[in-house]
Amino acid sequence: MTLVRLCKLAILLLVLPFNAKLAQATEPYELTFAVNTPGSFPYLYYDDPSQTYKGLVPEFFAALKRRELLDITFVDSNQQRSETFAKEGKVDLYLANLGWVSEPSKVITSIPIIQHKTFLYSLTPFDDEFDFASVENKRVCTQLGYAYTGLQASFEAGKLLRFESSTQDTLGLMLAKGRCDYAVLNNYNAKLIFSAPEYCGLTIHHSPKPTSTVPLTIVMRPALHKVKALIDEELTGFITSGKATQSLASHSSIPRFPMPGQCNSV
């Protein structure tokens, strides 16, 4: 073998491992995203007709997949299980407010993706001066296992009574049937739930002020610092470019209350 051929072979052997490492480095991260059932419409929810997850969050990650940065698989979960699985490394990501996490020091979070507003809902109008912090001896329909930031102190003090529901759909029906004085929901979920024909003939009102306005973030297991940096950078562009607002508007109009129940036409 000539000296020239030996040199070429040596160069090839040096370059091949480098190229392999480069290819490996540019492969998208494959991650699992836990969805707290039934999701948070319109940010992240399961669409029955298409049998897929839709919303602001899936559209954000779909754009990253097209650019071969991240490849996300969404799996069904719940709020408490998602936190446990993330800390144990069984899932990688989920959507939440850090205030809902029991051990926030054991996870890391992205920058806020959206401001999440929660209101009280009633079959009768609220006074303009209504203050939920001063209300006592009222029944509030809530979802089992959920933390409600603005109402937690009143629940713990016994000023408000929690009437638990297994799902948000049954939570709304409990209000309609008079089993509680108020229902607590985020404004987008309320719009979706109270649009059902079961509320025909009713008018749904919400409190003048939200019980809480909190940032939703992508919560991650603590080892994903590089993924966090990537998500933060991409989220910043997604939000400042107006794409986040456009995505939200494509799934739901802005909720407006009082909201008359919608009746099916004959």
CSV table of C-alpha atoms in Angstrom, one decimal:
chain,number,residue,atom,x,y,z
A,1,MET,CA,0.0,0.0,0.0
A,2,THR,CA,1.5,3.4,-1.0
A,3,LEU,CA,2.1,6.2,1.4
A,4,VAL,CA,-0.6,8.3,-0.3
A,5,ARG,CA,-3.2,5.5,0.2
A,6,LEU,CA,-2.2,5.0,3.8
A,7,CYS,CA,-2.6,8.8,4.4
A,8,LYS,CA,-6.1,8.7,2.8
A,9,LEU,CA,-7.1,5.7,5.0
A,10,ALA,CA,-5.9,7.4,8.1
A,11,ILE,CA,-7.9,10.5,7.3
A,12,LEU,CA,-11.0,8.4,6.6
A,13,LEU,CA,-10.7,6.6,9.9
A,14,LEU,CA,-10.4,9.9,11.7
A,15,VAL,CA,-13.3,11.5,9.9
A,16,LEU,CA,-15.8,8.6,10.2
A,17,PRO,CA,-16.1,8.7,14.0
A,18,PHE,CA,-16.4,12.5,13.9
A,19,ASN,CA,-19.2,12.3,11.4
A,20,ALA,CA,-21.0,9.6,13.4
A,21,LYS,CA,-20.9,11.8,16.5
A,22,LEU,CA,-22.1,14.8,14.5
A,23,ALA,CA,-25.0,12.8,13.1
A,24,GLN,CA,-25.8,11.5,16.6
A,25,ALA,CA,-25.7,15.0,18.0
A,26,THR,CA,-28.2,16.3,15.5
A,27,GLU,CA,-30.8,13.6,16.0
A,28,PRO,CA,-33.9,14.9,17.6
A,29,TYR,CA,-34.5,14.3,21.3
A,30,GLU,CA,-37.2,11.6,21.8
A,31,LEU,CA,-39.2,12.5,24.8
A,32,THR,CA,-42.5,11.5,26.5
A,33,PHE,CA,-45.0,14.2,27.5
A,34,ALA,CA,-47.6,13.3,30.2
A,35,VAL,CA,-51.1,14.8,29.6
A,36,ASN,CA,-53.1,15.4,32.8
A,37,THR,CA,-56.5,14.0,31.8
A,38,PRO,CA,-58.6,15.5,30.3
A,39,GLY,CA,-56.0,18.0,29.3
A,40,SER,CA,-56.3,21.8,29.3
A,41,PHE,CA,-58.3,23.0,26.4
A,42,PRO,CA,-57.2,24.7,24.2
A,43,TYR,CA,-53.6,24.4,25.2
A,44,LEU,CA,-53.4,20.6,25.2
A,45,TYR,CA,-56.4,18.3,24.7
A,46,TYR,CA,-57.4,15.0,23.2
A,47,ASP,CA,-59.4,15.2,20.0
A,48,ASP,CA,-61.8,12.3,19.8
A,49,PRO,CA,-62.5,12.5,16.0
A,50,SER,CA,-58.9,12.5,15.0
A,51,GLN,CA,-57.7,10.3,18.0
A,52,THR,CA,-54.8,12.7,18.5
A,53,TYR,CA,-53.7,15.4,20.9
A,54,LYS,CA,-54.3,18.9,19.7
A,55,GLY,CA,-53.8,22.5,20.9
A,56,LEU,CA,-51.1,25.1,21.4
A,57,VAL,CA,-48.6,22.8,23.0
A,58,PRO,CA,-48.8,20.0,20.3
A,59,GLU,CA,-48.5,22.6,17.5
A,60,PHE,CA,-45.4,24.1,19.2
A,61,PHE,CA,-43.7,20.7,19.4
A,62,ALA,CA,-44.9,19.7,15.9
A,63,ALA,CA,-42.8,22.6,14.5
A,64,LEU,CA,-39.8,21.4,16.4
A,65,LYS,CA,-40.3,17.9,15.1
A,66,ARG,CA,-40.4,19.2,11.5
A,67,ARG,CA,-37.0,20.8,12.1
A,68,GLU,CA,-35.7,17.5,13.7
A,69,LEU,CA,-35.1,19.1,17.1
A,70,LEU,CA,-37.5,17.3,19.4
A,71,ASP,CA,-39.8,14.2,18.8
A,72,ILE,CA,-42.6,14.2,21.4
A,73,THR,CA,-44.9,11.3,22.3
A,74,PHE,CA,-48.0,12.3,24.3
A,75,VAL,CA,-49.3,9.8,26.9
A,76,ASP,CA,-52.4,9.9,29.2
A,77,SER,CA,-51.8,10.7,32.8
A,78,ASN,CA,-53.1,12.8,35.7
A,79,GLN,CA,-51.7,15.7,37.8
A,80,GLN,CA,-50.3,13.7,40.7
A,81,ARG,CA,-49.0,10.8,38.6
A,82,SER,CA,-47.3,13.2,36.1
A,83,GLU,CA,-45.2,14.8,38.9
A,84,THR,CA,-44.2,11.4,40.4
A,85,PHE,CA,-43.3,10.0,37.0
A,86,ALA,CA,-41.2,13.0,36.0
A,87,LYS,CA,-39.2,12.9,39.3
A,88,GLU,CA,-38.7,9.1,38.7
A,89,GLY,CA,-37.7,9.6,35.1
A,90,LYS,CA,-40.6,7.6,33.7
A,91,VAL,CA,-41.9,10.6,31.7
A,92,ASP,CA,-40.0,13.7,30.6
A,93,LEU,CA,-42.4,16.6,30.4
A,94,TYR,CA,-45.9,17.8,31.4
A,95,LEU,CA,-47.8,21.0,31.5
A,96,ALA,CA,-48.5,22.7,34.9
A,97,ASN,CA,-48.0,25.7,37.1
A,98,LEU,CA,-45.1,25.3,39.5
A,99,GLY,CA,-47.4,26.2,42.4
A,100,TRP,CA,-49.3,22.9,41.7
A,101,VAL,CA,-46.1,20.8,42.1
A,102,SER,CA,-45.7,19.3,45.6
A,103,GLU,CA,-41.8,19.2,45.4
A,104,PRO,CA,-40.8,22.0,43.0
A,105,SER,CA,-37.1,21.6,43.8
A,106,LYS,CA,-37.1,18.2,42.1
A,107,VAL,CA,-38.2,19.5,38.7
A,108,ILE,CA,-37.2,22.2,36.3
A,109,THR,CA,-39.5,24.3,34.2
A,110,SER,CA,-39.6,26.3,30.9
A,111,ILE,CA,-40.4,29.9,30.6
A,112,PRO,CA,-44.2,30.5,30.8
A,113,ILE,CA,-46.1,29.4,27.7
A,114,ILE,CA,-49.5,31.0,28.6
A,115,GLN,CA,-51.4,32.7,31.4
A,116,HIS,CA,-54.0,30.4,32.9
A,117,LYS,CA,-57.1,32.1,34.3
A,118,THR,CA,-59.6,30.3,36.6
A,119,PHE,CA,-63.0,31.7,37.6
A,120,LEU,CA,-66.0,30.7,39.6
A,121,TYR,CA,-69.2,29.9,37.6
A,122,SER,CA,-72.8,30.2,38.7
A,123,LEU,CA,-76.3,30.0,37.4
A,124,THR,CA,-77.1,33.4,38.8
A,125,PRO,CA,-75.3,36.7,38.2
A,126,PHE,CA,-72.4,37.9,40.5
A,127,ASP,CA,-72.4,41.3,42.1
A,128,ASP,CA,-69.8,43.6,40.6
A,129,GLU,CA,-68.1,43.8,44.0
A,130,PHE,CA,-68.1,40.0,44.5
A,131,ASP,CA,-65.0,38.9,46.4
A,132,PHE,CA,-64.4,35.2,46.5
A,133,ALA,CA,-62.0,35.6,49.5
A,134,SER,CA,-64.8,36.8,51.7
A,135,VAL,CA,-67.4,34.2,50.7
A,136,GLU,CA,-68.3,31.6,53.3
A,137,ASN,CA,-70.5,28.4,53.6
A,138,LYS,CA,-70.8,27.9,49.9
A,139,ARG,CA,-70.4,24.6,48.0
A,140,VAL,CA,-67.9,24.6,45.2
A,141,CYS,CA,-67.7,21.9,42.5
A,142,THR,CA,-64.1,21.0,41.9
A,143,GLN,CA,-62.2,18.2,40.1
A,144,LEU,CA,-60.8,15.4,42.2
A,145,GLY,CA,-57.1,15.8,42.8
A,146,TYR,CA,-56.8,19.3,41.4
A,147,ALA,CA,-55.1,22.2,43.3
A,148,TYR,CA,-56.9,25.6,43.0
A,149,THR,CA,-54.4,28.3,43.7
A,150,GLY,CA,-56.7,31.2,44.6
A,151,LEU,CA,-59.2,29.1,46.6
A,152,GLN,CA,-56.9,26.8,48.6
A,153,ALA,CA,-56.8,29.0,51.7
A,154,SER,CA,-60.6,29.1,51.8
A,155,PHE,CA,-60.9,25.4,51.3
A,156,GLU,CA,-58.4,24.6,54.1
A,157,ALA,CA,-60.1,27.1,56.5
A,158,GLY,CA,-63.5,25.4,55.8
A,159,LYS,CA,-65.0,28.7,54.5
A,160,LEU,CA,-65.7,27.0,51.2
A,161,LEU,CA,-66.8,23.3,50.8
A,162,ARG,CA,-65.3,21.2,48.0
A,163,PHE,CA,-67.7,18.9,46.2
A,164,GLU,CA,-65.5,16.6,44.2
A,165,SER,CA,-66.2,15.5,40.7
A,166,SER,CA,-64.2,12.8,38.7
A,167,THR,CA,-64.3,14.8,35.5
A,168,GLN,CA,-64.8,18.4,34.4
A,169,ASP,CA,-67.9,17.4,32.4
A,170,THR,CA,-69.7,16.0,35.5
A,171,LEU,CA,-68.4,19.1,37.4
A,172,GLY,CA,-70.5,21.3,35.1
A,173,LEU,CA,-73.5,19.1,35.3
A,174,MET,CA,-73.4,19.2,39.1
A,175,LEU,CA,-73.6,23.0,38.9
A,176,ALA,CA,-76.5,22.7,36.5
A,177,LYS,CA,-78.4,20.4,38.9
A,178,GLY,CA,-77.9,22.7,41.9
A,179,ARG,CA,-75.6,20.3,43.8
A,180,CYS,CA,-73.2,23.2,44.3
A,181,ASP,CA,-73.3,27.0,44.4
A,182,TYR,CA,-70.3,27.5,42.2
A,183,ALA,CA,-68.1,25.5,39.8
A,184,VAL,CA,-64.4,26.4,39.4
A,185,LEU,CA,-62.9,26.1,35.9
A,186,ASN,CA,-60.4,27.8,33.7
A,187,ASN,CA,-62.2,30.1,31.2
A,188,TYR,CA,-61.5,28.1,28.1
A,189,ASN,CA,-62.6,24.8,29.6
A,190,ALA,CA,-65.8,26.5,30.9
A,191,LYS,CA,-66.6,27.8,27.4
A,192,LEU,CA,-66.2,24.3,26.0
A,193,ILE,CA,-68.2,22.5,28.7
A,194,PHE,CA,-71.1,24.9,28.9
A,195,SER,CA,-71.5,24.9,25.1
A,196,ALA,CA,-73.0,21.3,25.4
A,197,PRO,CA,-76.7,20.9,24.8
A,198,GLU,CA,-77.3,19.9,28.4
A,199,TYR,CA,-77.1,23.6,29.3
A,200,CYS,CA,-79.9,24.6,26.9
A,201,GLY,CA,-82.1,27.2,28.6
A,202,LEU,CA,-79.5,28.1,31.3
A,203,THR,CA,-77.3,31.2,31.4
A,204,ILE,CA,-73.8,30.7,32.9
A,205,HIS,CA,-72.1,33.6,34.7
A,206,HIS,CA,-68.6,33.9,35.9
A,207,SER,CA,-67.0,35.9,38.7
A,208,PRO,CA,-66.0,39.5,38.0
A,209,LYS,CA,-62.4,38.6,38.7
A,210,PRO,CA,-60.5,35.4,38.3
A,211,THR,CA,-59.8,33.3,41.4
A,212,SER,CA,-56.2,33.0,40.0
A,213,THR,CA,-54.1,33.9,37.1
A,214,VAL,CA,-51.0,31.7,36.9
A,215,PRO,CA,-48.4,31.0,34.3
A,216,LEU,CA,-48.4,27.5,32.7
A,217,THR,CA,-45.0,26.1,32.1
A,218,ILE,CA,-43.5,22.9,30.7
A,219,VAL,CA,-42.3,21.0,33.7
A,220,MET,CA,-39.4,18.6,33.1
A,221,ARG,CA,-37.4,16.0,34.9
A,222,PRO,CA,-34.3,17.6,36.4
A,223,ALA,CA,-31.7,16.0,34.0
A,224,LEU,CA,-33.1,17.8,30.9
A,225,HIS,CA,-31.2,21.1,31.2
A,226,LYS,CA,-30.2,21.0,27.5
A,227,VAL,CA,-33.8,20.4,26.5
A,228,LYS,CA,-34.9,23.2,28.8
A,229,ALA,CA,-32.5,25.6,27.1
A,230,LEU,CA,-33.8,24.6,23.6
A,231,ILE,CA,-37.4,24.8,24.6
A,232,ASP,CA,-37.0,28.2,26.2
A,233,GLU,CA,-35.3,29.6,23.1
A,234,GLU,CA,-37.9,28.2,20.8
A,235,LEU,CA,-40.8,29.3,23.0
A,236,THR,CA,-39.5,32.8,23.1
A,237,GLY,CA,-39.7,33.0,19.3
A,238,PHE,CA,-43.1,31.2,19.2
A,239,ILE,CA,-44.6,33.8,21.6
A,240,THR,CA,-42.9,37.0,20.3
A,241,SER,CA,-43.7,36.1,16.6
A,242,GLY,CA,-47.4,35.9,17.4
A,243,LYS,CA,-47.6,32.2,16.5
A,244,ALA,CA,-48.8,31.3,20.0
A,245,THR,CA,-51.7,33.7,19.8
A,246,GLN,CA,-52.6,32.5,16.3
A,247,SER,CA,-52.5,28.9,17.5
A,248,LEU,CA,-54.7,29.6,20.5
A,249,ALA,CA,-57.2,31.5,18.3
A,250,SER,CA,-57.4,28.6,15.8
A,251,HIS,CA,-58.7,26.3,18.6
A,252,SER,CA,-61.0,28.6,20.5
A,253,SER,CA,-62.4,32.2,20.4
A,254,ILE,CA,-61.9,34.3,23.5
A,255,PRO,CA,-64.5,33.1,26.2
A,256,ARG,CA,-67.2,35.6,27.0
A,257,PHE,CA,-69.7,35.5,29.8
A,258,PRO,CA,-72.6,35.6,30.7
A,259,MET,CA,-73.0,32.7,28.3
A,260,PRO,CA,-76.5,31.5,27.2
A,261,GLY,CA,-76.8,27.8,26.9
A,262,GLN,CA,-76.8,26.6,23.3
A,263,CYS,CA,-79.9,24.6,22.2
A,264,ASN,CA,-79.9,22.2,19.3
A,265,SER,CA,-82.1,23.4,16.4
A,266,VAL,CA,-84.8,21.0,15.4
